[in-house]
């Protein structure tokens, strides 16, 4: 059987996959537009400014207008750059940021694909995010992007370690790698209460992993112009920007699922459990995003050695100890989830 | 089944082409990127085999951590792109030798394991109750019971490697002023000293 007939026989499967991809993409697109708007509004409010308020009602069309402006601009590719990789890097960042969303359950059974190793999938995809930045920095063939990329690589690899251990502690309480199981295991108590220190470690590591302030050293404008994005313009820049915010929302969704009980209502009694699950999920996601935005507004940027010290000398030992502690408690108090 | 076949051919052809590109591309950074593509597609093959745990671990460990460090180091190398003489044939004898050794090992293993092609399904699914548990549980249930010794041994080997590399690179530099956070936080108003400075004269501290 030739490859052509194979493709032809499975045309419906391929079309269905394409359709579902669009179903995932459109809400993320809207979500990112609102997130950028909300981020700017919160940031402005902290600094006693008004933020975007001219284009459209309440300035809501500011972000789409900016996006359109970038799309119609000319794409400038530096002469000395590695041209294929230069264009590939933003596409990679964008694609990975979208791809991870396919396993996020926003309600019971409402995930595009409910795979057994959902949390590992997200962890894997988010660990690939560093390549977009590394390739962008190298292929630009310019010193500031290169410094930005090197900083970013070291930073993301360091904080991934502690994120991994935090995920391990949560998984020990759940006994499954499935995201739906992780949420359902929090029916009695949301994990941020018994695992509060881990919640804090995860939140701060998520800030570092998404290159958000106060850990935005890869694009520290006072030192590196714009870091790895320096040479980018027009559409590739929009792809980077979009990917960055999609990743931030992904980290908010992950915090919600791991620690804040996903789509579960805070109390399983009448007025709370009438509200559909995805509303709770979005409310919690918005709350985490609000905290992300507030941190951006009022925490000064870390110095690079402080960043590394925090990652390796504080978070790594704390999360390692908590893995041992959590497993001991689960074992000796007979709380470990029953498997098989 | 045919869709699986299609994806298998897609992944394996990309693996073959990209692993060829690893050794033939002129630019070392491109080589590392092709290597990453190879890892990624190998993970895809694991997914086809329903070994999704191994696939994800392959991506997290090799692509997400090891290859990042590869790329990190190679990016900073000052390589010369215009080396024309450096052709593939120069390394052919050594490469051929390594390849032959690998093929011999594979053949020895294949002969000794007494591979029963009729019962290949049993080899792929060694657990009788595989339908009841995920492959993560299946892996864990043998790794921490039957193979605990090997598991701990490999852990110790990695620990030794880690300590060794730290010992090799650790050096105490003199004349470096380090930030000591505790001392900094311990300071209060009593440790400061106010001095009157006459205008235009300055002061020695």
mmCIF file of C-alpha atoms in Angstrom, chain A residues 3 9 11 21 33 42 46 66 70 76 84 87 135 188 209 258 264 296:
data_model
loop_
_atom_site.group_PDB
_atom_site.id
_atom_site.type_symbol
_atom_site.label_atom_id
_atom_site.label_comp_id
_atom_site.label_asym_id
_atom_site.label_seq_id
_atom_site.Cartn_x
_atom_site.Cartn_y
_atom_site.Cartn_z
ATOM 1 C CA UNK A 3 1.656 6.264 1.331
ATOM 2 C CA UNK A 9 -7.879 6.234 3.728
ATOM 3 C CA UNK A 11 -8.424 11.555 5.505
ATOM 4 C CA UNK A 21 -6.642 21.822 16.711
ATOM 5 C CA UNK A 33 -5.530 38.700 24.047
ATOM 6 C CA UNK A 42 -3.288 45.551 36.449
ATOM 7 C CA UNK A 46 -0.585 49.451 40.542
ATOM 8 C CA UNK A 66 -1.254 45.995 18.144
ATOM 9 C CA UNK A 70 2.752 43.820 13.773
ATOM 10 C CA UNK A 76 13.442 42.061 8.945
ATOM 11 C CA UNK A 84 16.154 29.154 8.550
ATOM 12 C CA UNK A 87 12.386 31.997 11.383
ATOM 13 C CA UNK A 135 17.791 28.945 18.852
ATOM 14 C CA UNK A 188 -11.629 16.276 50.031
ATOM 15 C CA UNK A 209 10.149 29.083 33.916
ATOM 16 C CA UNK A 258 -2.042 20.690 40.780
ATOM 17 C CA UNK A 264 -13.894 21.419 41.675
ATOM 18 C CA UNK A 296 5.326 41.694 37.776
#
